[in-house]
Short mmCIF file of C-alpha atoms in Angstrom, two decimals:
data_model
loop_
_atom_site.label_atom_id
_atom_site.label_comp_id
_atom_site.label_asym_id
_atom_site.label_seq_id
_atom_site.Cartn_x
_atom_site.Cartn_y
_atom_site.Cartn_z
CA MET A 1 -138.02 224.39 -48.37
CA GLY A 2 -139.79 221.66 -50.08
CA PRO A 3 -142.70 219.76 -49.00
CA LEU A 4 -140.77 216.73 -47.85
CA THR A 5 -138.90 218.70 -45.41
CA ALA A 6 -141.80 220.21 -43.94
CA LEU A 7 -143.49 217.38 -43.12
CA THR A 8 -140.62 216.07 -41.60
CA PHE A 9 -139.55 219.21 -39.34
CA PHE A 10 -142.42 220.71 -38.79
CA PRO A 11 -143.64 218.09 -35.91
CA LEU A 12 -139.84 219.63 -34.62
CA LEU A 13 -141.16 222.88 -34.76
CA GLY A 14 -144.25 221.49 -32.80
CA MET A 15 -142.00 220.35 -30.39
CA ILE A 16 -140.24 223.51 -29.86
CA VAL A 17 -143.41 225.49 -29.36
CA ILE A 18 -145.04 222.80 -26.78
CA LEU A 19 -141.86 223.04 -24.60
CA LEU A 20 -142.12 227.01 -24.74
CA LEU A 21 -145.66 226.66 -23.74
CA PRO A 22 -146.72 227.08 -19.91
CA LYS A 23 -147.31 224.22 -18.07
CA GLY A 24 -150.06 223.85 -16.88
CA ARG A 25 -151.78 224.53 -19.96
CA ASP A 26 -153.02 220.94 -21.44
CA ASN A 27 -155.72 221.91 -23.22
CA ILE A 28 -153.36 224.53 -25.49
CA ILE A 29 -150.89 221.64 -25.27
CA ARG A 30 -153.00 219.08 -26.86
CA TRP A 31 -154.39 221.07 -29.40
CA ALA A 32 -150.84 222.76 -30.86
CA ALA A 33 -149.62 218.67 -30.71
CA ALA A 34 -153.03 218.16 -33.24
CA ALA A 35 -152.16 221.51 -35.09
CA PHE A 36 -148.64 220.26 -35.24
CA THR A 37 -149.57 216.78 -36.66
CA PHE A 38 -152.56 218.08 -39.20
CA VAL A 39 -150.11 220.05 -41.51
CA PRO A 40 -147.76 217.15 -42.59
CA LEU A 41 -151.28 215.09 -42.98
CA VAL A 42 -152.75 218.31 -45.28
CA ILE A 43 -149.12 218.41 -46.95
CA SER A 44 -148.78 215.02 -47.85
CA THR A 45 -152.65 214.99 -48.97
CA VAL A 46 -151.55 217.77 -51.32
CA MET A 47 -148.53 215.69 -52.72
CA ILE A 48 -150.92 212.89 -53.71
CA PHE A 49 -152.28 214.97 -56.39
CA ASP A 50 -148.63 216.25 -57.79
CA TYR A 51 -147.24 212.38 -57.67
CA ASN A 52 -146.46 211.24 -61.14
CA THR A 53 -147.07 207.27 -61.19
CA ALA A 54 -144.89 206.78 -64.22
CA LEU A 55 -141.70 207.95 -61.87
CA ILE A 56 -140.37 204.84 -60.29
CA GLY A 57 -137.42 206.37 -58.36
CA VAL A 58 -136.04 202.91 -57.14
CA ASN A 59 -131.99 203.22 -58.42
CA ASP A 60 -132.57 206.08 -60.24
CA PRO A 61 -131.84 209.70 -59.35
CA ASN A 62 -134.10 211.24 -61.64
CA SER A 63 -137.14 209.43 -60.87
CA PHE A 64 -137.51 210.29 -57.44
CA GLN A 65 -140.03 212.90 -56.61
CA PHE A 66 -140.55 215.73 -54.17
CA VAL A 67 -135.92 216.01 -54.02
CA GLU A 68 -134.07 217.85 -52.12
CA LYS A 69 -130.53 217.79 -51.51
CA HIS A 70 -127.75 219.93 -49.82
CA ALA A 71 -124.28 219.50 -48.31
CA TRP A 72 -124.20 218.45 -45.00
CA ILE A 73 -120.86 216.98 -43.46
CA GLY A 74 -118.69 217.92 -46.34
CA ALA A 75 -115.52 216.39 -44.86
CA TYR A 76 -117.31 212.78 -45.41
CA ASN A 77 -119.73 213.47 -48.33
CA ILE A 78 -122.41 212.87 -45.85
CA ASN A 79 -125.54 214.91 -47.42
CA TYR A 80 -129.21 216.07 -46.24
CA TYR A 81 -130.62 213.91 -49.42
CA VAL A 82 -134.38 213.28 -49.81
CA GLY A 83 -137.23 212.38 -51.62
CA VAL A 84 -140.33 209.36 -52.24
CA ASP A 85 -141.08 207.37 -54.74
CA GLY A 86 -143.55 204.11 -55.13
CA ILE A 87 -142.22 202.58 -51.67
CA SER A 88 -141.97 205.12 -49.53
CA PHE A 89 -145.00 207.67 -50.61
CA PRO A 90 -147.73 205.74 -49.20
CA LEU A 91 -146.00 204.98 -46.24
CA VAL A 92 -145.48 208.69 -45.62
CA TRP A 93 -148.86 209.57 -46.27
CA LEU A 94 -149.61 206.69 -44.05
CA THR A 95 -147.43 208.07 -41.12
CA ALA A 96 -148.71 211.69 -41.22
CA LEU A 97 -152.14 210.26 -40.72
CA LEU A 98 -151.76 207.54 -37.93
CA SER A 99 -149.52 210.69 -36.18
CA PHE A 100 -152.91 213.19 -36.78
CA LEU A 101 -155.69 210.59 -35.20
CA CYS A 102 -152.99 209.56 -32.03
CA ILE A 103 -152.96 213.22 -30.67
CA PHE A 104 -156.86 212.57 -30.29
CA ALA A 105 -156.17 209.28 -29.09
CA SER A 106 -154.29 210.71 -26.92
CA TRP A 107 -156.32 213.04 -25.41
CA GLY A 108 -156.76 211.44 -21.78
CA ILE A 109 -153.48 211.52 -21.46
CA THR A 110 -153.50 213.46 -18.13
CA LYS A 111 -149.73 212.70 -16.89
CA SER A 112 -147.30 215.06 -18.03
CA VAL A 113 -149.21 216.14 -21.37
CA LYS A 114 -146.38 218.99 -22.48
CA GLY A 115 -143.69 215.71 -22.25
CA TYR A 116 -146.03 213.25 -23.69
CA MET A 117 -147.04 215.80 -26.76
CA ALA A 118 -143.06 216.70 -27.05
CA MET A 119 -141.88 213.14 -27.22
CA PHE A 120 -144.77 212.14 -29.60
CA LEU A 121 -143.82 214.83 -32.35
CA LEU A 122 -140.39 214.05 -31.91
CA LEU A 123 -141.18 210.57 -32.68
CA GLU A 124 -143.03 211.80 -36.24
CA THR A 125 -140.30 213.75 -37.01
CA GLY A 126 -137.86 210.27 -36.72
CA MET A 127 -140.57 208.29 -38.67
CA MET A 128 -140.81 210.93 -41.47
CA GLY A 129 -137.54 211.18 -42.21
CA THR A 130 -136.73 207.36 -41.96
CA PHE A 131 -138.93 206.78 -45.30
CA VAL A 132 -137.94 209.88 -46.98
CA ALA A 133 -134.50 209.66 -46.41
CA LEU A 134 -132.10 208.95 -49.07
CA ASP A 135 -128.39 209.49 -47.78
CA PHE A 136 -127.94 206.08 -45.46
CA PHE A 137 -126.19 208.15 -42.73
CA LEU A 138 -129.36 210.61 -42.99
CA PHE A 139 -131.76 207.20 -42.68
CA TYR A 140 -129.83 205.81 -40.25
CA VAL A 141 -129.45 209.23 -38.07
CA PHE A 142 -133.57 209.78 -38.52
CA TRP A 143 -133.88 205.44 -37.53
CA GLU A 144 -131.92 206.10 -34.09
CA ILE A 145 -133.99 209.07 -33.32
CA MET A 146 -137.27 207.44 -33.21
CA LEU A 147 -135.60 204.82 -30.60
CA LEU A 148 -135.48 207.63 -27.54
CA PRO A 149 -139.02 209.26 -27.85
CA MET A 150 -140.74 205.49 -27.78
CA TYR A 151 -137.91 204.40 -25.19
CA PHE A 152 -139.75 207.65 -22.57
CA LEU A 153 -143.34 206.96 -24.15
CA ILE A 154 -143.26 203.66 -22.99
CA GLY A 155 -141.10 204.07 -20.07
CA ILE A 156 -143.30 206.59 -18.37
CA TRP A 157 -146.32 206.72 -19.68
CA GLY A 158 -147.06 203.26 -20.20
CA GLY A 159 -148.50 200.00 -17.99
CA PRO A 160 -147.66 198.53 -14.55
CA ARG A 161 -144.76 196.89 -16.34
CA ARG A 162 -143.81 199.70 -18.32
CA VAL A 163 -139.99 199.89 -17.80
CA TYR A 164 -138.99 196.64 -18.41
CA ALA A 165 -141.09 196.84 -21.95
CA ALA A 166 -138.99 199.88 -22.66
CA ILE A 167 -135.79 198.39 -21.52
CA LYS A 168 -136.31 195.25 -23.95
CA PHE A 169 -137.44 197.32 -27.00
CA PHE A 170 -134.38 199.38 -26.33
CA LEU A 171 -132.26 196.44 -26.09
CA TYR A 172 -133.52 194.83 -28.88
CA THR A 173 -133.50 197.60 -31.62
CA LEU A 174 -130.67 198.83 -30.05
CA ALA A 175 -128.79 195.31 -30.72
CA GLY A 176 -130.19 195.74 -33.92
CA SER A 177 -128.60 199.36 -35.20
CA VAL A 178 -125.37 198.19 -33.74
CA LEU A 179 -125.27 195.84 -36.75
CA MET A 180 -126.91 198.12 -39.20
CA LEU A 181 -123.89 200.92 -38.22
CA LEU A 182 -121.06 198.57 -38.96
CA ALA A 183 -122.98 197.28 -41.86
CA MET A 184 -123.50 201.27 -43.33
CA ILE A 185 -119.81 201.82 -42.45
CA LEU A 186 -118.30 198.86 -44.25
CA LEU A 187 -120.78 199.77 -47.50
CA TYR A 188 -119.94 203.08 -47.25
CA GLN A 189 -115.95 202.34 -47.17
CA ASN A 190 -116.45 200.19 -50.17
CA THR A 191 -118.65 202.64 -52.80
CA VAL A 192 -117.22 205.66 -54.02
CA ASP A 193 -118.97 208.38 -56.16
CA PRO A 194 -118.04 208.19 -59.82
CA VAL A 195 -118.47 211.89 -60.46
CA THR A 196 -116.51 212.93 -57.17
CA GLY A 197 -114.28 209.45 -56.52
CA ARG A 198 -115.18 210.04 -52.86
CA HIS A 199 -116.55 207.21 -50.69
CA THR A 200 -120.60 208.37 -50.46
CA PHE A 201 -123.92 207.27 -48.18
CA ASP A 202 -126.00 208.11 -50.71
CA MET A 203 -128.03 205.13 -50.99
CA ILE A 204 -128.67 205.49 -54.84
CA THR A 205 -125.34 205.42 -55.85
CA MET A 206 -124.67 202.70 -53.57
CA MET A 207 -127.36 200.74 -55.80
CA ASN A 208 -124.98 200.91 -58.63
CA GLN A 209 -122.79 197.38 -58.36
CA ALA A 210 -120.03 199.42 -60.61
CA ASN A 211 -119.47 201.89 -57.79
CA GLN A 212 -118.62 198.88 -55.34
CA SER A 213 -115.32 197.83 -54.57
CA ASP A 214 -113.97 194.41 -56.25
CA TRP A 215 -113.93 193.40 -52.81
CA LEU A 216 -117.23 194.29 -51.91
CA ARG A 217 -118.46 193.00 -55.19
CA ALA A 218 -117.31 188.95 -55.32
CA THR A 219 -114.16 188.42 -53.95
CA GLY A 220 -114.63 189.51 -50.08
CA THR A 221 -115.10 187.12 -47.49
CA PHE A 222 -115.43 187.17 -43.23
CA LEU A 223 -114.39 184.85 -41.15
CA GLY A 224 -115.09 182.14 -44.28
CA TYR A 225 -118.11 183.36 -45.11
CA GLY A 226 -119.12 185.64 -48.40
CA ILE A 227 -118.46 189.24 -47.45
CA ARG A 228 -122.24 190.44 -49.13
CA SER A 229 -124.25 187.40 -47.42
CA VAL A 230 -122.91 188.89 -43.87
CA LEU A 231 -123.48 192.20 -44.63
CA TRP A 232 -127.21 191.34 -45.93
CA MET A 233 -127.72 189.39 -42.89
CA ALA A 234 -126.02 192.05 -40.86
CA LEU A 235 -129.33 194.03 -42.02
CA PHE A 236 -131.53 191.79 -42.33
CA ILE A 237 -130.97 191.29 -38.41
CA GLY A 238 -131.26 194.49 -37.58
CA PHE A 239 -134.79 195.69 -39.80
CA ALA A 240 -136.31 192.07 -38.88
CA ILE A 241 -136.29 193.08 -35.12
CA LYS A 242 -138.30 195.96 -35.88
CA VAL A 243 -140.50 194.01 -38.36
CA PRO A 244 -140.29 191.50 -35.75
CA VAL A 245 -139.56 188.68 -37.50
CA PHE A 246 -139.57 185.25 -35.52
CA PRO A 247 -137.31 184.37 -33.44
CA PHE A 248 -136.57 188.47 -32.43
CA HIS A 249 -140.48 189.09 -31.70
CA THR A 250 -140.35 188.56 -28.80
CA TRP A 251 -139.95 192.60 -27.22
CA LEU A 252 -143.34 193.42 -29.46
CA PRO A 253 -146.02 191.96 -27.34
CA ASP A 254 -144.21 193.60 -23.71
CA ALA A 255 -143.88 196.61 -25.33
CA HIS A 256 -147.64 196.32 -27.07
CA VAL A 257 -149.28 195.48 -23.58
CA GLU A 258 -147.50 198.14 -21.63
CA ALA A 259 -147.89 201.35 -23.98
CA PRO A 260 -150.27 203.74 -24.15
CA THR A 261 -152.99 202.89 -26.51
CA ALA A 262 -151.72 205.63 -29.03
CA ILE A 263 -147.76 204.32 -29.13
CA SER A 264 -149.43 200.69 -29.68
CA VAL A 265 -151.00 202.44 -32.86
CA ILE A 266 -147.82 203.63 -33.73
CA LEU A 267 -146.07 200.64 -33.13
CA ALA A 268 -148.40 198.77 -35.08
CA GLY A 269 -148.74 200.62 -37.93
CA ILE A 270 -145.71 202.55 -38.49
CA LEU A 271 -142.46 201.09 -36.90
CA LEU A 272 -143.10 197.58 -37.68
CA LYS A 273 -143.38 198.94 -41.75
CA MET A 274 -139.82 200.25 -41.11
CA GLY A 275 -138.46 197.04 -40.53
CA THR A 276 -139.53 195.55 -44.34
CA TYR A 277 -139.07 199.26 -45.70
CA GLY A 278 -135.41 199.08 -44.87
CA MET A 279 -135.57 195.30 -46.06
CA LEU A 280 -136.80 196.63 -49.76
CA ARG A 281 -134.91 199.84 -50.00
CA ILE A 282 -131.54 198.84 -48.71
CA ASN A 283 -131.47 194.67 -48.67
CA PHE A 284 -133.04 194.14 -51.75
CA ALA A 285 -131.68 197.23 -53.72
CA ILE A 286 -127.99 197.31 -52.39
CA LEU A 287 -127.10 193.93 -52.13
CA PRO A 288 -129.42 192.49 -55.16
CA ASP A 289 -127.18 189.32 -55.63
CA ALA A 290 -127.47 188.01 -51.38
CA THR A 291 -131.16 188.91 -51.49
CA LEU A 292 -131.85 186.06 -54.54
CA TYR A 293 -129.83 184.37 -52.41
CA PHE A 294 -131.33 184.64 -49.47
CA THR A 295 -135.37 184.95 -50.99
CA GLU A 296 -136.09 181.22 -49.39
CA PHE A 297 -135.30 181.48 -45.88
CA LEU A 298 -137.10 185.07 -46.74
CA ALA A 299 -139.67 182.80 -47.07
CA ILE A 300 -139.83 179.86 -44.66
CA LEU A 301 -139.42 183.32 -41.85
CA GLY A 302 -142.66 184.37 -43.39
CA VAL A 303 -144.75 181.42 -43.32
CA VAL A 304 -143.34 180.79 -39.53
CA ASN A 305 -144.50 184.11 -38.35
CA ILE A 306 -147.98 183.43 -39.93
CA VAL A 307 -148.72 180.10 -38.43
CA TYR A 308 -146.97 180.66 -35.25
CA GLY A 309 -148.41 184.32 -34.26
CA ALA A 310 -151.73 182.86 -35.28
CA PHE A 311 -151.35 180.53 -32.72
CA CYS A 312 -149.98 182.64 -30.12
CA ALA A 313 -152.74 185.01 -30.87
CA MET A 314 -155.42 182.14 -30.24
CA ALA A 315 -154.15 181.49 -26.84
CA GLN A 316 -154.07 185.24 -25.48
CA LYS A 317 -156.62 185.82 -22.87
CA ASP A 318 -155.33 189.47 -22.83
CA LEU A 319 -156.87 191.27 -26.08
CA LYS A 320 -154.04 193.83 -27.00
CA LYS A 321 -151.67 190.77 -26.25
CA LEU A 322 -154.08 188.91 -29.30
CA VAL A 323 -153.75 191.62 -31.59
CA ALA A 324 -149.83 192.04 -30.98
CA TYR A 325 -149.62 188.44 -31.84
CA SER A 326 -151.91 189.09 -34.47
CA SER A 327 -149.37 192.00 -35.79
CA ILE A 328 -146.58 189.34 -35.95
CA SER A 329 -148.47 186.65 -37.79
CA HIS A 330 -149.62 189.01 -40.82
CA MET A 331 -146.46 190.96 -41.17
CA GLY A 332 -145.44 186.99 -42.17
CA TYR A 333 -147.77 188.00 -45.44
CA VAL A 334 -145.27 190.70 -45.96
CA LEU A 335 -142.18 188.54 -45.67
CA LEU A 336 -143.48 185.78 -47.33
CA GLY A 337 -144.49 188.37 -50.79
CA MET A 338 -141.23 190.08 -50.46
CA SER A 339 -139.34 186.86 -50.85
CA ALA A 340 -141.46 185.59 -54.10
CA MET A 341 -140.11 187.92 -56.68
CA THR A 342 -143.06 188.16 -58.53
CA PRO A 343 -145.43 191.20 -59.63
CA ALA A 344 -148.25 190.14 -57.78
CA ALA A 345 -146.53 188.57 -54.65
CA ILE A 346 -144.56 191.85 -53.65
CA ASN A 347 -147.00 194.79 -54.61
CA GLY A 348 -149.44 192.55 -52.50
CA ALA A 349 -146.77 192.55 -49.53
CA VAL A 350 -146.06 196.39 -49.87
CA PHE A 351 -150.14 196.74 -50.29
CA GLN A 352 -150.48 194.80 -47.02
CA MET A 353 -148.21 197.09 -45.70
CA PHE A 354 -150.00 199.98 -45.82
CA ASN A 355 -153.32 197.56 -44.87
CA HIS A 356 -152.20 196.39 -41.93
CA GLY A 357 -151.22 200.12 -40.90
CA THR A 358 -154.75 200.73 -40.99
CA ILE A 359 -156.19 197.68 -39.69
CA ALA A 360 -154.21 197.08 -37.13
CA ALA A 361 -154.35 200.99 -35.81
CA MET A 362 -158.13 200.69 -35.82
CA LEU A 363 -157.54 197.27 -33.47
CA PHE A 364 -155.47 199.35 -31.26
CA LEU A 365 -157.80 202.28 -30.74
CA LEU A 366 -160.45 199.63 -30.30
CA VAL A 367 -158.94 197.57 -27.40
CA GLY A 368 -158.03 201.22 -26.04
CA VAL A 369 -161.45 202.21 -25.74
CA VAL A 370 -162.64 199.29 -23.81
CA TYR A 371 -159.89 199.55 -21.56
CA ASP A 372 -160.74 203.18 -20.50
CA ARG A 373 -163.80 201.87 -19.63
CA ALA A 374 -163.48 198.64 -17.88
CA HIS A 375 -159.55 198.95 -16.68
CA HIS A 376 -158.69 195.18 -17.99
CA ARG A 377 -158.73 193.70 -21.23
CA GLU A 378 -159.11 190.03 -20.11
CA ILE A 379 -161.21 188.73 -23.03
CA ASN A 380 -163.10 186.40 -20.91
CA GLY A 381 -163.90 189.05 -18.29
CA PHE A 382 -166.42 190.68 -20.67
CA GLY A 383 -169.35 188.85 -22.44
CA GLY A 384 -173.04 189.81 -23.51
CA ILE A 385 -171.36 193.61 -23.97
CA GLY A 386 -172.51 193.79 -27.52
CA ALA A 387 -176.49 194.98 -26.53
CA VAL A 388 -174.96 197.23 -24.40
CA VAL A 389 -172.30 199.09 -26.67
CA PRO A 390 -173.49 198.35 -30.35
CA ARG A 391 -171.57 201.17 -32.18
CA TYR A 392 -168.58 199.64 -30.35
CA MET A 393 -169.57 196.14 -31.44
CA GLY A 394 -169.98 197.40 -34.73
CA MET A 395 -166.47 199.10 -35.50
CA PHE A 396 -164.86 195.74 -33.03
CA ALA A 397 -166.41 193.51 -35.74
CA LEU A 398 -165.16 195.83 -38.50
CA ALA A 399 -161.99 196.07 -37.42
CA PHE A 400 -161.54 192.28 -36.79
CA PHE A 401 -163.31 191.00 -40.69
CA ALA A 402 -160.44 193.34 -42.07
CA SER A 403 -158.18 191.76 -40.23
CA LEU A 404 -159.02 188.14 -40.93
CA GLY A 405 -159.43 189.44 -44.57
CA LEU A 406 -162.93 189.15 -45.31
CA PRO A 407 -163.57 190.29 -49.28
CA GLY A 408 -164.46 193.30 -49.48
CA MET A 409 -162.13 194.79 -46.92
CA SER A 410 -158.71 195.87 -47.96
CA GLY A 411 -156.57 194.00 -46.01
CA PHE A 412 -158.54 190.59 -48.41
CA ILE A 413 -156.79 192.68 -51.29
CA SER A 414 -153.14 192.44 -50.05
CA GLU A 415 -153.18 188.77 -49.19
CA VAL A 416 -155.03 187.29 -52.27
CA LEU A 417 -152.18 188.93 -53.72
CA VAL A 418 -149.44 188.03 -51.53
CA PHE A 419 -151.21 184.44 -52.46
CA LEU A 420 -151.38 184.45 -55.92
CA GLY A 421 -148.04 185.68 -56.59
CA SER A 422 -146.34 183.78 -54.07
CA TYR A 423 -147.76 180.22 -55.29
CA GLN A 424 -145.79 180.74 -58.63
CA THR A 425 -142.60 180.59 -56.44
CA TRP A 426 -143.22 178.95 -53.46
CA PRO A 427 -146.35 176.64 -53.82
CA LEU A 428 -145.53 174.79 -50.66
CA TYR A 429 -144.83 177.39 -48.70
CA THR A 430 -147.65 179.16 -50.07
CA ILE A 431 -150.03 176.41 -48.82
CA ILE A 432 -149.19 176.82 -45.63
CA ALA A 433 -149.22 180.43 -45.22
CA VAL A 434 -152.88 180.10 -46.41
CA PHE A 435 -154.04 178.19 -43.39
CA GLY A 436 -153.01 181.42 -41.00
CA ILE A 437 -155.80 182.37 -42.58
CA VAL A 438 -158.43 179.60 -41.32
CA ILE A 439 -156.54 180.57 -37.69
CA THR A 440 -156.62 183.90 -38.15
CA ALA A 441 -160.67 183.54 -38.61
CA ALA A 442 -161.00 181.06 -35.84
CA TYR A 443 -159.11 183.43 -33.12
CA LEU A 444 -161.04 186.37 -34.38
CA LEU A 445 -164.26 184.70 -34.44
CA TRP A 446 -163.90 183.52 -31.10
CA THR A 447 -162.56 186.58 -29.13
CA ILE A 448 -166.00 188.18 -31.02
CA GLN A 449 -168.38 185.72 -29.29
CA ARG A 450 -166.49 185.69 -26.01
CA VAL A 451 -167.01 189.34 -25.89
CA PHE A 452 -169.72 190.63 -27.34
CA PHE A 453 -172.33 187.71 -27.20
CA GLY A 454 -174.04 184.98 -24.55
CA PRO A 455 -174.54 186.33 -21.24
CA LEU A 456 -174.47 189.74 -20.04
CA ASN A 457 -171.67 190.70 -17.23
CA GLU A 458 -173.84 192.68 -15.46
CA LYS A 459 -171.11 194.27 -14.51
CA TYR A 460 -171.19 195.80 -17.88
CA LYS A 461 -175.01 196.63 -17.88
CA ASP A 462 -174.12 200.58 -18.23
CA LEU A 463 -171.08 200.35 -19.83
CA PRO A 464 -170.67 203.75 -21.87
CA ASP A 465 -170.74 203.22 -25.58
CA ILE A 466 -168.02 204.63 -28.19
CA ASN A 467 -168.20 208.77 -28.03
CA GLY A 468 -167.48 211.32 -30.87
CA ARG A 469 -164.04 211.86 -30.11
CA GLU A 470 -163.34 208.28 -30.33
CA LEU A 471 -165.10 207.65 -33.64
CA PHE A 472 -163.09 210.67 -35.42
CA THR A 473 -159.95 208.72 -34.86
CA LEU A 474 -161.73 205.31 -36.17
CA ILE A 475 -163.89 206.34 -39.30
CA PRO A 476 -160.95 207.87 -41.86
CA LEU A 477 -159.58 204.59 -41.06
CA ALA A 478 -162.77 202.37 -41.45
CA VAL A 479 -163.12 204.34 -44.33
CA ILE A 480 -159.68 203.95 -46.05
CA THR A 481 -160.54 200.07 -45.04
CA ILE A 482 -163.69 199.33 -47.18
CA ILE A 483 -162.62 201.76 -50.34
CA LEU A 484 -159.38 200.22 -50.55
CA GLY A 485 -161.06 197.03 -50.33
CA VAL A 486 -163.69 197.35 -53.40
CA TYR A 487 -160.97 199.75 -55.35
CA PRO A 488 -157.47 199.29 -54.26
CA HIS A 489 -156.11 201.19 -57.15
CA PRO A 490 -155.35 204.35 -55.68
CA VAL A 491 -152.34 202.84 -53.93
CA LEU A 492 -151.21 200.10 -56.40
CA ASN A 493 -150.86 202.75 -59.29
CA ILE A 494 -148.21 204.54 -56.42
CA ILE A 495 -146.22 201.38 -55.57
CA SER A 496 -146.77 198.91 -58.51
CA GLY A 497 -143.93 201.17 -60.77
CA SER A 498 -141.18 200.93 -58.18
CA LEU A 499 -142.29 197.30 -57.11
CA ASN A 500 -141.89 195.80 -60.72
CA HIS A 501 -138.50 198.02 -61.05
CA LEU A 502 -137.26 196.52 -58.00
CA ILE A 503 -137.87 193.39 -58.81
CA THR A 504 -136.10 193.23 -62.29
CA LEU A 505 -132.84 195.04 -60.33
CA VAL A 506 -133.10 191.42 -58.22
CA GLN A 507 -133.48 189.04 -60.66
CA PRO A 508 -130.62 189.42 -62.75
CA ALA A 509 -128.49 189.18 -59.85
CA VAL A 510 -126.33 186.14 -59.88
CA SER A 511 -126.97 184.27 -56.58
CA VAL A 512 -123.75 181.05 -57.49
CA ALA A 513 -121.36 184.14 -57.58
CA LEU A 514 -121.84 184.60 -54.20
CA ASN A 515 -119.41 182.36 -51.45
CA GLY A 516 -122.92 181.78 -49.39
CA PHE A 517 -122.52 181.99 -46.15
#
């Protein structure tokens, strides 16, 4: 068994073990869940030292790392095929880290602890599998596996409107999945493995345009539209819902507000990144000419996400909803960077995916801390509590400053790279996007002022400060944010080779070959 299989299925083994444990042994169940999420973190950390940054991956099967390939469903040439490159490996490690920390953020869950931990471990398997899969069918299976535990984690352990939020999340993502399924089947039917002569779900084989049918390559149409544009758009909508890209974003604030703290962390830290990861791995690499055709469309949506998300965040009274809209805004930087097709922009975009994963996780953990004590999240309901909870205020300020991209924090590096690279391609859109930083600074500083400064709300004069367990979940994320803000090379060295190669894959594509949309 290779390391990728181990870190993907160890949480699933943990789920089985937990389901076999006696009911009511909550502490044993919690520690078991922590152990089964700790192992993937250890495996993925050890893999960092064996990772070869000279191997680019993307469309070269010989330069993926930790590869495993086994026949799975022979009749349809479906394989268990996993491996990582610079696009996926940082997200694998981030998934392992956040999953481990989220078990401790879930320590306060008392309702059906056994069911909660089992669902959480199943969710981790789905997330890991999505990032390591190199067979499109396998990718789709893991993508769908995530739906079920996330639905139950929000619908059973969420807030007062949990059922509404869970159903809304389920319907949105299922609609996207159906489009992705149709596109996947069409790609399968029009791609032939040159070695076996059979249709294939192998994503790397699909990336070689020579393996695609003549109809798919240039001449095909669907209802009068170019088939490659239709396919690209179907896949894009499937992934855009997960990002979420405006106007597919409306499920996110509801899901965040109703979800338990740890599930909000996973939503913002990992699930949102799956959308942009899917675009890079599938849209960009398999349909590069269509990607080139839609780059300006992506840039416009990125700017809309940045500005719209920031203004919506400013209007929020609920602290968690503010952070949720802030995530929508920050994912706009990722879209803008991806659209620019320059090394700085696309490296900044993927670095932003990683950084937003750590920073948003801190923000949602901190919102959970204050909610556990005050039992509400109304920003105007606090006031002056900085004097009562100084340690909490310090962590809160660090997370907020990182979110607004203060120099010295990791978010600053990724946003600057996005702006530097995007300006070369989209100067006007980049200038508009920069104003998003100003709006972000305004609503974040205004929030800090209303929550921590001014006259103390007497109701909270005895509010307990942040405790050791809560600090345990926050300090690793804070350390990563500061280190990568000063020395970003550990992540940039891993991602840059693959992303620079991805640009060379997309740029030669001839957009005029498309029949338009």
